[in-house]
Amino acid sequence: MQAKKRYLILFSTGACLVLLFCFGGIQVPLSRRGPSRRDDRSLAGFHPGARWRRFQGYLQSFSTLEKDRNEDLNEHMSPRQKRDANSFLYTGKRCRMESCFDFSLCERNGFKVYVYPQQKGEKISESYQNILTSIEGSRFYTPDPGQACLFVLSLDTLDRDQLSPQYVHNLKAKIQSLPLWNEGRNHIIFNLYSGTWPDYTEDLGFDIGFAMLAKASISTENFRPKFDVSIPLFSKDHPRTGGERGYLRHNTIPPYRKYVLVFKGKRYLTGIGSDTRNALYHVHNSQDVVLLTTCKHGKDWQRHKDARCDKDNAEYDKYDYREMLYNSTFCLVPRGRRLGSFRFLEALQAACVPVMLSNGWELPFSEIIDWNTAAVIGDERLLLQIPSTVRSIHQDKILSLRQQTQLLWEAYFNSVEKIVLTTLEIIQDRVLEHTSRSSLMWNSLPGGLFTLPQYSTHLGDFPFFYAKLGIKPYPKFTAIIHVVTPLVSLSQPVMKLLVAVAKSQYCAQVIVLWNCDKPLPAKHRWPTISVPFIVIEGESMVISSRFLPYDTIPTDAVLSLDEDTVLSTTEVDFAFTVWQSFPDRIVGYPARSHFWDGSKERWGYTSKWTNDYSMVLTGAAIYHKYYHYLYTTYLPASLRTMVDQMSNCEDILMNFLVSAVTKLPPIKVTQKKQYKETMMGQSSRASRWADPDHFAQRQTCMNKFANWFGTMPLVHSQMRLDPVLFKDQVSILRKKYREIERL
Amino acid sequence: MYASGKYGSRGPALIPRMKTKHRIYYIALFSLVLLGLIATGMFQFWPHSIESSAEWTLEKGSVHDAPLIRLPVSSPIPERGDLSCRMHTCFDVYRCGYNPKNKIKVYIYPLQRFVDEFGVPISSTGLSREYNDLLSAISDSDFYTDDVTRACLFVPSIDVLNQNSLRVRDTAQALAMLPRWDKGMNHLLFNMLPGGPPDYNTALDVPRDRALLAGGGFSTWTYRQGYDVSIPVYSPLSTDVVLPERQPGPRRYFILSSQTAIHREYRAELERLKEENGDALLLLDKCSNLSQGAASARKRCYKGQVYDYPQILQESSFCVVLRGARLGQAALSDVLQAGCVPVILADSYILPFSEVLDWKRASVVIPEEKLSEMYTILKSIPHRQVEEMQRQAYWFWEAYFSSMKAIGLTTLQIINDRIYPYAARTYEQWNNPPVVKWSSVNSPLFLPLIPPRAPGFTAVVLTYDRVESLFRVITEISKVPSLAKLLVVWNNQNKSPPEESLWPKVGVPLKVVRTKENKLSNRFFPYDEIETEAVLAIDDDIIMLTSDELQFGYEVWREFPDRLVGYPGRLHLWDHEMGKWKYESEWTNEVSMVLTGAAFYHKYFNYLYTYKMPGDIKNWVDAHMNCEDIAMNFLVANITGKAPIKVTPRKKFKCPECTAIDGLSLDQTHMVERSECINKFASVFGTMPLKVVEHRADPVLYKDDFPEKLKSFPNIGSL
């Protein structure tokens, strides 16, 4: 009994103690912590934690309208003078386009880029040569400095590390002696490496004057916003053109890979940039977070080696870099000696979402790329939180980050040419600010290089953004008939075609492109049709003129036709309804295929009936009007001239272009009769198709085009789209497109 | 009650019986505990009592009740502000910490009135109405904390919105006196009218150490990108004037200039433009005959004709916003509110919230030098784009300009996005007006990938107890070359699946999953056993599909991995008589759904179906044992904005809709129920996401006059 009471008392004492501890032991220090700072109590009226409440009663406005607006009026200084003053004031590290760039050079000829001729005896690194070649091959290039808006040196400025074998000496003197240098105004200087051990400054070792920098590993401190361009660090093996595709093949669900976060790289024991990598071992858990460092680099690593080196080195050798790269959800990209590293592009290509740990790095093309959609931007100071941060990222977000890495890689980074063109396009967008790309154009498919704002600044005018905007393409098409033979009789195929096409309920207008050397027939010789009808006389009579972006095309869709094409209204109607579902692709009838000819080591072209196809002939195809513009402006003159001279391959080139943009095959739809080469026998174009050279030419074209694109953009498809009830055993009267089945 | 009574009756007797030694011990212990508790209480509530009284005075009182602080002349002045400051150098991120909600905590200093040695206030206006609104909005938001120790960002209650109304040096001293100032670290100042005559700096002149500045009118030379926030200059008209919302479209005037303080050089140039282009332009100025005052702010004149401002802005497609002495102009806010597209001529101006807002879709920026070309430049913009810009402009105003609350919270959200970049709001969230957010689609599988053939697909067969039929299906499917695995979902809890030895021998792994409940949604569960991207959902009675047809279906799915690729197609129709949706399974020329009794799709949609199905659709389906396929079609179409793909010709399916009511002939009520499903789902989704198409996919050479043996998929459409 007594024991029971004693326990009771003991228990209540204990409870009291616990209570005491809870309130006293935790809360007392807490409430003390607030006002413990020395200055806190010295201020009368400061009450920690006083909740803010709206003040009632009359308060004045911050800006009394008349007063401030009148003050605003500054009659003393002319705005023009002010602008001029700026250009004296803001130079060097404070350069901006407004103060250091001469816009007037770009007004006459648009955005043209001049490359200095290469001087004899001047050695140029392979990477810089690739940059120059890319510019010279681009549509911005001009050989005439008088027309140029932007100038590019032929002196190799890529590697400004004095200890590097690629370092060019006496650059300062060489540049000063250039007659067009003009203190660097309107020049752009490419640089990958600057500074050297031990501090790796961002100084190039010569005065860049008013020149813009396109520089890798640039820090926010030195970066002049909207003036410099941050480019990625790329290796000397980075392909000049074409470029590899990203490694992502599957969107696996759930999206987690074997590792959560990996890193494998050098650890610097001392000096700049060593802190972050030295601290990585804190978060390494050798299971799903594998962060490996080695001390083994440089000649005298043994001398600086610390206690962890041997253990780290052993762990380091256990893992394969590639294996980790491909099997990790996230890849850590910490700064090295410099802010940027090759690892960034490697991770991007491998669809391993980069986790940036490089404070103060102005990320590549940060002016246009929204990196939050493709990378996790971490803070070196919060290294210990990184694992929990990346683990907290939702799987839907991982899925989209991962796809975005691929989108960006393929749009801007996979070749030197893309990096250079992106740089130039960014500058062009600044120069022509009112015709520049919106952020959406840069950050969604197919990327800024294929979305040219000179065509239109309106997103709805492109075939790519309908879904993003929640709109649909204009529900009609314009037919363009390419005519090369004179009009002789009313029974000519072109007459039938004209009538059949115009009868389509979706036809808005018919344009005849008269590319025939005979004079234009009188108006009454054409059949009367119910839609607007325009004849355009081709000026140059070349085949590429069929793909000119005519202003007279009022619709989004174009139905491109050869004069000898045989099509019925039903077929056209059906094809157009299909196109509405695939506005970014070519939808056509007769299809062709390509294959790799291993024995001849080249691409082959076939018009045989095959189980798959990768092109549809543009002699009868529907596609978006924008591709006319791309064909005319994006493709180099050399390819277009080649096509014009042969009067052949224009359709192949168009298929290459569209597949390069969409990375998808075209779409073949049902056609009533087979569009055979033999059928062309009766028509005038027989000459073109029957010509034995014709086929050989097309073979050559394939390889020429693939060469320019740097890769084979064509993609195979195994399906054809037919009307839902096509050849089904049901009454033909139930079928909407019954004409297609009748022979 | 009982227990306490017992304790009460025995209690008094307890003490005398105890030994004295113990008694003293217990009493000592009890008093100790008591003392401890009292002490705790003191510590606990002592500072709080002051706090609550302070709260009381602040709540009820006016500004004049705020404590008065006298600034000694010698009190320290902060440094001017470091132009190289960035988040990683001047911002203490440790104060924000790791936070599962990814939300920063913002503390607001209590109001104080600062006066100099002579008792003169440091600001002529004191707390302005706008700053009061701003601080109140922050304190009402999720960002707010009244615990100074947990705060990541500090907002002083010293109003610096208008530099002209404050004394720069004294204000700086007042800032430095803030108890947590610490060189301005993590402090945020709001300023809309920076600089002063004659040279008008583009950023606040008050020395402020490392404090972040949310400023209106930054130029590219004063704006610290990624550190400062460029904010609009609030227009007081925003609250005073209610403009009727105008739909985007053509307007009476093409270009309107309504600012009153335009430099004469620019006015001259505008006049010249007006001469060239006539009535398309309207040039307004202040009215000379009106008396100064608030009324004059609401009137504009042109040659004696008086116009109401800002109403007149709604009558123009484009509205000029020219720089004045300052870069930031309150007129921008008025223009946006009117849904007029701003034409901004202010070189080097950092547009408000440009870190997140895509101004190219809402405005036209023209260099000041090209003012004379303005008309030509604007004429080249397509009409459809002008309309989009008008809509976008109004949306920017509504969401980010319309009140001090909007401005303040947007600023905090931008800073929040920098601190938790992995949880940042997306471009679409910032820039898409609600109508676009509603109608647009951002497919989660947006990359154009054609996955390799090799991994094949996993067939998921849902079965209850039709073992014989199930075995036939398994045998048939196992002939498909790309089959990687068979997963049988055994939905019968009362019966065990047949012994292993009885199952047909197939060349691929075969797994049986037993479910806990007989639910239709079990077929769409993202089982770990599904290791491929492609899933073939198939009923246990679909034995009529040939191996060629299935293989072809898989090939088509590879070309459209983000769609449902299925065999029997169905259609939804609008029933005009009944005024609702109707389900159609007859021979139609159109397709908007495919049945999942036999369909390929991406495993991602299993995950979506199981975890992201809107509303109560999933339960509804399980309860009615019907429409799981319709639900899946809705889900996929809604998120991708794309139609399904029907493959191969129609063949006689044994009433695929009848799986639930096995053995019965086509049941009319069953079809009625499916129509109901469509209506139900459409109302849950709030829209009809299904897309109607008129095509189906066939092999390239289907029905072509070509030797069958050379075709990849000869056996298609056989009955």
CSV table of N, CA and C in Angstrom, one decimal, chain A residues 130-210:
chain,number,residue,atom,x,y,z
A,130,ASN,N,36.5,25.1,-86.6
A,130,ASN,CA,35.1,24.6,-86.7
A,130,ASN,C,34.2,25.8,-86.5
A,131,ILE,N,34.5,26.6,-85.6
A,131,ILE,CA,33.6,27.8,-85.4
A,131,ILE,C,33.6,28.7,-86.6
A,132,LEU,N,34.8,28.9,-87.2
A,132,LEU,CA,34.8,29.8,-88.4
A,132,LEU,C,34.1,29.2,-89.6
A,133,THR,N,34.3,27.9,-89.7
A,133,THR,CA,33.7,27.2,-90.8
A,133,THR,C,32.2,27.2,-90.7
A,134,SER,N,31.7,27.1,-89.4
A,134,SER,CA,30.2,27.1,-89.2
A,134,SER,C,29.7,28.5,-89.6
A,135,ILE,N,30.4,29.5,-89.2
A,135,ILE,CA,29.9,30.8,-89.5
A,135,ILE,C,29.9,31.1,-91.1
A,136,GLU,N,31.0,30.6,-91.7
A,136,GLU,CA,31.1,30.8,-93.1
A,136,GLU,C,30.0,30.0,-93.9
A,137,GLY,N,29.6,28.9,-93.3
A,137,GLY,CA,28.6,28.1,-93.9
A,137,GLY,C,27.2,28.6,-93.6
A,138,SER,N,27.0,29.5,-92.7
A,138,SER,CA,25.7,29.9,-92.3
A,138,SER,C,25.1,31.0,-93.2
A,139,ARG,N,23.8,31.2,-93.1
A,139,ARG,CA,23.2,32.2,-93.9
A,139,ARG,C,23.5,33.6,-93.5
A,140,PHE,N,24.2,33.8,-92.4
A,140,PHE,CA,24.6,35.1,-91.9
A,140,PHE,C,25.9,35.6,-92.5
A,141,TYR,N,26.6,34.7,-93.2
A,141,TYR,CA,28.0,35.1,-93.6
A,141,TYR,C,28.0,36.0,-94.8
A,142,THR,N,28.9,37.0,-94.7
A,142,THR,CA,29.1,37.9,-95.8
A,142,THR,C,30.7,38.0,-96.0
A,143,PRO,N,31.1,37.9,-97.2
A,143,PRO,CA,32.6,38.1,-97.4
A,143,PRO,C,33.0,39.5,-97.4
A,144,ASP,N,32.0,40.4,-97.4
A,144,ASP,CA,32.3,41.8,-97.6
A,144,ASP,C,32.2,42.6,-96.3
A,145,PRO,N,33.3,43.1,-95.7
A,145,PRO,CA,33.2,43.7,-94.4
A,145,PRO,C,32.4,45.0,-94.5
A,146,GLY,N,32.2,45.5,-95.6
A,146,GLY,CA,31.3,46.7,-95.7
A,146,GLY,C,29.9,46.4,-95.4
A,147,GLN,N,29.5,45.2,-95.6
A,147,GLN,CA,28.1,44.8,-95.4
A,147,GLN,C,27.9,44.3,-94.0
A,148,ALA,N,29.0,44.1,-93.3
A,148,ALA,CA,28.9,43.3,-92.0
A,148,ALA,C,28.3,44.1,-90.9
A,149,CYS,N,27.6,43.4,-90.0
A,149,CYS,CA,27.1,44.0,-88.8
A,149,CYS,C,27.9,43.4,-87.6
A,150,LEU,N,28.5,42.3,-87.8
A,150,LEU,CA,29.2,41.6,-86.7
A,150,LEU,C,30.5,41.1,-87.3
A,151,PHE,N,31.6,41.2,-86.6
A,151,PHE,CA,32.9,40.7,-87.1
A,151,PHE,C,33.4,39.6,-86.2
A,152,VAL,N,34.1,38.7,-86.8
A,152,VAL,CA,34.7,37.6,-86.1
A,152,VAL,C,36.1,37.5,-86.5
A,153,LEU,N,37.0,37.4,-85.5
A,153,LEU,CA,38.4,37.4,-85.7
A,153,LEU,C,38.8,36.0,-86.3
A,154,SER,N,39.9,36.0,-87.1
A,154,SER,CA,40.4,34.7,-87.5
A,154,SER,C,41.6,34.3,-86.6
A,155,LEU,N,41.8,35.2,-85.6
A,155,LEU,CA,42.9,34.8,-84.6
A,155,LEU,C,42.3,34.0,-83.6
A,156,ASP,N,42.9,32.9,-83.2
A,156,ASP,CA,42.4,31.9,-82.3
A,156,ASP,C,42.4,32.5,-80.9
A,157,THR,N,41.2,32.8,-80.4
A,157,THR,CA,41.2,33.3,-79.0
A,157,THR,C,40.6,32.3,-78.0
A,158,LEU,N,40.4,31.0,-78.5
A,158,LEU,CA,39.7,30.1,-77.6
A,158,LEU,C,40.4,29.8,-76.4
A,159,ASP,N,41.7,29.6,-76.5
A,159,ASP,CA,42.5,29.1,-75.3
A,159,ASP,C,43.4,30.2,-74.8
A,160,ARG,N,43.1,30.9,-73.8
A,160,ARG,CA,43.9,32.0,-73.2
A,160,ARG,C,44.6,31.6,-71.9
A,161,ASP,N,44.8,30.3,-71.8
A,161,ASP,CA,45.6,29.8,-70.7
A,161,ASP,C,47.1,29.8,-71.1
A,162,GLN,N,47.9,30.7,-70.4
A,162,GLN,CA,49.2,30.9,-70.9
A,162,GLN,C,50.0,29.6,-70.9
A,163,LEU,N,49.6,28.6,-70.0
A,163,LEU,CA,50.4,27.4,-69.9
A,163,LEU,C,50.0,26.4,-71.0
A,164,SER,N,49.0,26.7,-71.8
A,164,SER,CA,48.5,25.8,-72.7
A,164,SER,C,49.2,25.8,-74.0
A,165,PRO,N,49.4,24.7,-74.7
A,165,PRO,CA,50.2,24.7,-76.0
A,165,PRO,C,49.4,25.5,-77.1
A,166,GLN,N,48.1,25.6,-76.9
A,166,GLN,CA,47.3,26.3,-77.9
A,166,GLN,C,47.4,27.8,-77.8
A,167,TYR,N,48.0,28.3,-76.8
A,167,TYR,CA,48.0,29.7,-76.5
A,167,TYR,C,48.6,30.5,-77.6
A,168,VAL,N,48.0,31.5,-78.1
A,168,VAL,CA,48.5,32.4,-79.1
A,168,VAL,C,49.2,33.6,-78.5
A,169,HIS,N,50.5,33.7,-78.9
A,169,HIS,CA,51.2,34.9,-78.3
A,169,HIS,C,51.0,36.1,-79.1
A,170,ASN,N,51.3,37.2,-78.4
A,170,ASN,CA,51.3,38.5,-79.1
A,170,ASN,C,49.9,38.9,-79.6
A,171,LEU,N,48.9,38.3,-79.1
A,171,LEU,CA,47.5,38.6,-79.6
A,171,LEU,C,47.2,40.1,-79.6
A,172,LYS,N,47.6,40.7,-78.5
A,172,LYS,CA,47.3,42.1,-78.3
A,172,LYS,C,47.7,42.9,-79.6
A,173,ALA,N,49.0,42.7,-79.9
A,173,ALA,CA,49.6,43.5,-81.0
A,173,ALA,C,48.9,43.1,-82.3
A,174,LYS,N,48.7,41.8,-82.5
A,174,LYS,CA,48.0,41.3,-83.7
A,174,LYS,C,46.6,41.9,-83.9
A,175,ILE,N,45.9,42.0,-82.8
A,175,ILE,CA,44.6,42.5,-82.9
A,175,ILE,C,44.6,44.0,-83.2
A,176,GLN,N,45.4,44.7,-82.5
A,176,GLN,CA,45.5,46.2,-82.6
A,176,GLN,C,45.8,46.6,-84.1
A,177,SER,N,46.5,45.7,-84.7
A,177,SER,CA,47.0,46.0,-86.1
A,177,SER,C,45.9,45.8,-87.1
A,178,LEU,N,44.8,45.1,-86.7
A,178,LEU,CA,43.7,44.9,-87.7
A,178,LEU,C,43.1,46.2,-88.1
A,179,PRO,N,42.9,46.4,-89.4
A,179,PRO,CA,42.4,47.7,-89.9
A,179,PRO,C,40.9,47.8,-89.5
A,180,LEU,N,40.2,46.7,-89.4
A,180,LEU,CA,38.7,46.9,-89.1
A,180,LEU,C,38.4,46.8,-87.6
A,181,TRP,N,39.4,46.7,-86.8
A,181,TRP,CA,39.2,46.4,-85.4
A,181,TRP,C,38.3,47.4,-84.7
A,182,ASN,N,38.6,48.7,-85.0
A,182,ASN,CA,37.7,49.8,-84.5
A,182,ASN,C,37.4,49.6,-83.0
A,183,GLU,N,38.5,49.4,-82.3
A,183,GLU,CA,38.4,49.2,-80.8
A,183,GLU,C,37.5,48.0,-80.4
A,184,GLY,N,37.3,47.1,-81.3
A,184,GLY,CA,36.5,46.0,-81.0
A,184,GLY,C,35.0,46.2,-81.2
A,185,ARG,N,34.6,47.3,-81.6
A,185,ARG,CA,33.2,47.6,-81.8
A,185,ARG,C,32.5,46.5,-82.8
A,186,ASN,N,31.4,46.0,-82.4
A,186,ASN,CA,30.7,45.0,-83.2
A,186,ASN,C,31.5,43.7,-83.5
A,187,HIS,N,32.5,43.5,-82.7
A,187,HIS,CA,33.2,42.2,-82.8
A,187,HIS,C,32.7,41.3,-81.7
A,188,ILE,N,32.8,40.0,-82.0
A,188,ILE,CA,32.5,39.0,-81.0
A,188,ILE,C,33.8,38.1,-80.9
A,189,ILE,N,34.1,37.9,-79.7
A,189,ILE,CA,35.3,37.1,-79.4
A,189,ILE,C,34.9,35.8,-78.7
A,190,PHE,N,35.3,34.7,-79.3
A,190,PHE,CA,35.0,33.4,-78.7
A,190,PHE,C,36.1,32.9,-77.8
A,191,ASN,N,35.7,32.4,-76.6
A,191,ASN,CA,36.8,32.0,-75.7
A,191,ASN,C,36.2,30.8,-74.9
A,192,LEU,N,37.1,29.8,-74.7
A,192,LEU,CA,36.7,28.7,-73.9
A,192,LEU,C,37.5,28.6,-72.6
A,193,TYR,N,38.8,29.0,-72.7
A,193,TYR,CA,39.6,28.9,-71.4
A,193,TYR,C,40.2,30.3,-71.2
A,194,SER,N,40.2,30.8,-70.0
A,194,SER,CA,40.9,32.0,-69.7
A,194,SER,C,41.6,31.8,-68.4
A,195,GLY,N,42.7,32.6,-68.2
A,195,GLY,CA,43.4,32.5,-66.9
A,195,GLY,C,44.1,31.2,-66.8
A,196,THR,N,44.9,31.1,-65.7
A,196,THR,CA,45.7,29.9,-65.6
A,196,THR,C,45.9,29.7,-64.1
A,197,TRP,N,46.6,28.6,-63.8
A,197,TRP,CA,46.9,28.3,-62.4
A,197,TRP,C,47.7,29.4,-61.8
A,198,PRO,N,47.5,29.9,-60.6
A,198,PRO,CA,46.6,29.3,-59.6
A,198,PRO,C,45.2,29.9,-59.5
A,199,ASP,N,45.0,31.1,-60.1
A,199,ASP,CA,43.7,31.8,-59.8
A,199,ASP,C,42.7,31.7,-60.9
A,200,TYR,N,43.1,31.3,-62.1
A,200,TYR,CA,42.2,31.2,-63.2
A,200,TYR,C,41.2,32.4,-63.3
A,201,THR,N,41.8,33.5,-63.6
A,201,THR,CA,41.0,34.7,-63.8
A,201,THR,C,40.3,34.6,-65.1
A,202,GLU,N,39.3,35.5,-65.3
A,202,GLU,CA,38.6,35.5,-66.6
A,202,GLU,C,39.1,36.5,-67.5
A,203,ASP,N,40.3,37.0,-67.3
A,203,ASP,CA,40.9,37.9,-68.2
A,203,ASP,C,41.6,37.2,-69.4
A,204,LEU,N,41.4,37.8,-70.6
A,204,LEU,CA,41.9,37.2,-71.8
A,204,LEU,C,43.3,37.5,-72.1
A,205,GLY,N,43.9,38.4,-71.4
A,205,GLY,CA,45.2,38.8,-71.6
A,205,GLY,C,45.4,39.8,-72.7
A,206,PHE,N,44.3,40.4,-73.2
A,206,PHE,CA,44.4,41.5,-74.1
A,206,PHE,C,43.2,42.4,-74.0
A,207,ASP,N,43.2,43.5,-74.5
A,207,ASP,CA,42.1,44.5,-74.3
A,207,ASP,C,41.1,44.2,-75.3
A,208,ILE,N,39.9,43.8,-74.9
A,208,ILE,CA,38.9,43.5,-75.8
A,208,ILE,C,38.1,44.7,-76.3
A,209,GLY,N,38.3,45.8,-75.6
A,209,GLY,CA,37.7,47.0,-76.1
A,209,GLY,C,36.2,46.9,-76.0
A,210,PHE,N,35.5,47.3,-77.1
A,210,PHE,CA,34.0,47.2,-77.1
A,210,PHE,C,33.5,45.9,-77.5
